[in-house]
Amino acid sequence: GLELSVKNILPLGDNKVITQLGYTYLKSSSANGVLSRYISNHPKSNFNLSLDLDLGNVSLSSTSNYIVRQEEVNENIGAMIPENYFVTNLKASYKLSDSFRFYMQATNLTDTRYEEILGAIMPGRWVSVGATFSLDPTVCNCD
């Protein structure tokens, strides 16, 4: 396989924008030529982009993936792994202190219908709200 990634941090005064672009390519093979279909039906290519905007107490982050893989269909159960699909997530958070943060996250914002394992449909668009808390603010990764 091959994995490439490039990251850029752009300071904007006390704020910053972090951009990361990545690409992963995987090809499976076996010494005897026989591969389990569940092991071998991983994404062939995964293009990903993440954008993080830090505005002091407010943070916005977006992660997006474009997946290319071998299509698989089972009409008997109405299942299909698509040949390619795009999924994006968005998260907004507000920092109350160095160790406490509230957040709201939209997962699969594009409401893409896809399966990673044949017959197991991944969730459509959904929203979650929560908080993160750390007893030791020096190690808090509250984003």
Short mmCIF file of C-alpha atoms in Angstrom, two decimals:
data_model
loop_
_atom_site.label_atom_id
_atom_site.label_comp_id
_atom_site.label_asym_id
_atom_site.label_seq_id
_atom_site.Cartn_x
_atom_site.Cartn_y
_atom_site.Cartn_z
CA GLY A 1 0.00 0.00 0.00
CA LEU A 2 0.83 3.65 -0.09
CA GLU A 3 -0.12 6.45 2.28
CA LEU A 4 0.55 10.13 1.62
CA SER A 5 -0.38 13.10 3.75
CA VAL A 6 0.34 16.80 3.75
CA LYS A 7 -0.57 19.21 6.53
CA ASN A 8 -0.57 23.01 6.62
CA ILE A 9 -1.01 25.24 9.67
CA LEU A 10 -1.92 28.83 8.88
CA PRO A 11 -1.69 31.18 11.88
CA LEU A 12 -4.26 34.00 11.90
CA GLY A 13 -3.21 36.15 14.85
CA ASP A 14 -4.35 34.25 17.95
CA ASN A 15 -6.32 31.85 15.73
CA LYS A 16 -5.27 29.21 13.21
CA VAL A 17 -6.50 27.13 10.29
CA ILE A 18 -5.17 23.58 9.94
CA THR A 19 -5.62 21.79 6.62
CA GLN A 20 -4.67 18.17 6.03
CA LEU A 21 -4.96 16.33 2.73
CA GLY A 22 -4.31 12.61 2.47
CA TYR A 23 -4.44 9.66 0.13
CA THR A 24 -4.26 5.94 0.88
CA TYR A 25 -3.93 3.16 -1.71
CA LEU A 26 -4.18 -0.52 -0.73
CA LYS A 27 -3.77 -3.68 -2.79
CA SER A 28 -4.08 -7.10 -1.14
CA SER A 29 -2.39 -10.25 -2.33
CA SER A 30 -1.69 -13.73 -1.01
CA ALA A 31 1.19 -16.16 -1.54
CA ASN A 32 -1.24 -18.90 -2.58
CA GLY A 33 -3.49 -16.53 -4.53
CA VAL A 34 -6.54 -17.06 -2.29
CA LEU A 35 -7.87 -14.09 -0.31
CA SER A 36 -10.84 -13.90 2.00
CA ARG A 37 -13.41 -11.65 0.34
CA TYR A 38 -13.89 -9.74 3.62
CA ILE A 39 -10.18 -9.04 3.92
CA SER A 40 -9.73 -8.17 0.25
CA ASN A 41 -12.78 -5.90 -0.13
CA HIS A 42 -11.21 -2.95 1.63
CA PRO A 43 -11.16 0.44 -0.08
CA LYS A 44 -8.63 0.55 -2.90
CA SER A 45 -8.30 4.33 -2.62
CA ASN A 46 -9.25 6.77 0.12
CA PHE A 47 -8.91 10.49 -0.49
CA ASN A 48 -9.39 12.52 2.70
CA LEU A 49 -9.47 16.17 3.65
CA SER A 50 -9.70 17.71 7.09
CA LEU A 51 -10.13 21.37 7.91
CA ASP A 52 -9.83 22.73 11.45
CA LEU A 53 -10.57 26.32 12.34
CA ASP A 54 -9.55 27.41 15.84
CA LEU A 55 -11.05 30.77 16.85
CA GLY A 56 -10.13 30.90 20.53
CA ASN A 57 -13.07 29.43 22.42
CA VAL A 58 -14.85 28.29 19.24
CA SER A 59 -13.56 25.48 17.02
CA LEU A 60 -14.95 24.14 13.76
CA SER A 61 -13.70 20.99 12.09
CA SER A 62 -14.66 19.08 8.99
CA THR A 63 -13.48 15.68 7.78
CA SER A 64 -14.34 14.36 4.34
CA ASN A 65 -13.55 11.06 2.63
CA TYR A 66 -13.96 9.92 -0.96
CA ILE A 67 -13.73 6.11 -1.06
CA VAL A 68 -13.12 3.95 -4.14
CA ARG A 69 -13.52 0.17 -3.81
CA GLN A 70 -14.81 -2.89 -5.64
CA GLU A 71 -18.59 -2.83 -5.98
CA GLU A 72 -20.41 -5.80 -4.47
CA VAL A 73 -24.13 -6.57 -4.77
CA ASN A 74 -26.45 -9.16 -3.22
CA GLU A 75 -29.93 -8.63 -4.66
CA ASN A 76 -31.45 -11.32 -2.41
CA ILE A 77 -30.97 -9.15 0.67
CA GLY A 78 -31.01 -5.77 -1.09
CA ALA A 79 -27.38 -5.10 -0.18
CA MET A 80 -24.80 -3.15 -2.15
CA ILE A 81 -21.30 -1.90 -1.48
CA PRO A 82 -20.98 1.04 -3.90
CA GLU A 83 -17.96 1.44 -6.15
CA ASN A 84 -17.35 4.93 -4.74
CA TYR A 85 -18.92 7.27 -2.22
CA PHE A 86 -18.33 10.55 -0.41
CA VAL A 87 -18.90 11.11 3.32
CA THR A 88 -18.30 14.29 5.31
CA ASN A 89 -18.61 15.14 9.00
CA LEU A 90 -18.78 18.52 10.71
CA LYS A 91 -18.09 19.39 14.35
CA ALA A 92 -18.45 22.70 16.23
CA SER A 93 -17.28 23.10 19.79
CA TYR A 94 -17.14 25.78 22.45
CA LYS A 95 -14.46 25.83 25.16
CA LEU A 96 -15.68 26.88 28.60
CA SER A 97 -12.28 26.25 30.25
CA ASP A 98 -9.00 24.47 29.50
CA SER A 99 -10.55 21.19 30.61
CA PHE A 100 -14.23 21.50 29.62
CA ARG A 101 -15.78 21.83 26.16
CA PHE A 102 -19.28 21.44 24.66
CA TYR A 103 -19.69 20.18 21.09
CA MET A 104 -22.23 19.44 18.39
CA GLN A 105 -21.37 17.03 15.59
CA ALA A 106 -23.12 16.12 12.34
CA THR A 107 -21.96 12.73 11.08
CA ASN A 108 -22.48 11.74 7.44
CA LEU A 109 -23.65 15.28 6.71
CA THR A 110 -24.15 14.35 3.04
CA ASP A 111 -26.60 11.56 4.09
CA THR A 112 -24.75 9.11 1.85
CA ARG A 113 -26.13 5.56 1.70
CA TYR A 114 -23.25 3.12 1.82
CA GLU A 115 -22.11 -0.20 3.22
CA GLU A 116 -18.57 -1.13 4.25
CA ILE A 117 -19.55 -4.77 4.85
CA LEU A 118 -22.16 -6.26 2.53
CA GLY A 119 -25.55 -6.15 4.25
CA ALA A 120 -24.53 -3.75 7.03
CA ILE A 121 -25.88 -0.32 6.05
CA MET A 122 -23.97 2.53 7.65
CA PRO A 123 -26.00 5.22 9.42
CA GLY A 124 -27.32 8.15 7.43
CA ARG A 125 -27.04 11.73 8.64
CA TRP A 126 -27.20 12.05 12.41
CA VAL A 127 -26.39 14.71 14.97
CA SER A 128 -24.87 14.30 18.41
CA VAL A 129 -24.32 16.78 21.22
CA GLY A 130 -21.93 16.27 24.09
CA ALA A 131 -19.18 17.53 26.31
CA THR A 132 -15.57 16.61 26.97
CA PHE A 133 -13.90 16.96 30.32
CA SER A 134 -10.38 16.25 31.57
CA LEU A 135 -9.13 16.17 35.16
CA ASP A 136 -5.70 17.18 33.87
CA PRO A 137 -6.05 20.16 31.47
CA THR A 138 -2.43 19.78 30.31
CA VAL A 139 -3.33 16.53 28.53
CA CYS A 140 -6.86 17.44 27.42
CA ASN A 141 -7.48 16.79 23.74
CA CYS A 142 -10.94 18.32 23.89
CA ASP A 143 -11.41 18.85 20.16
#
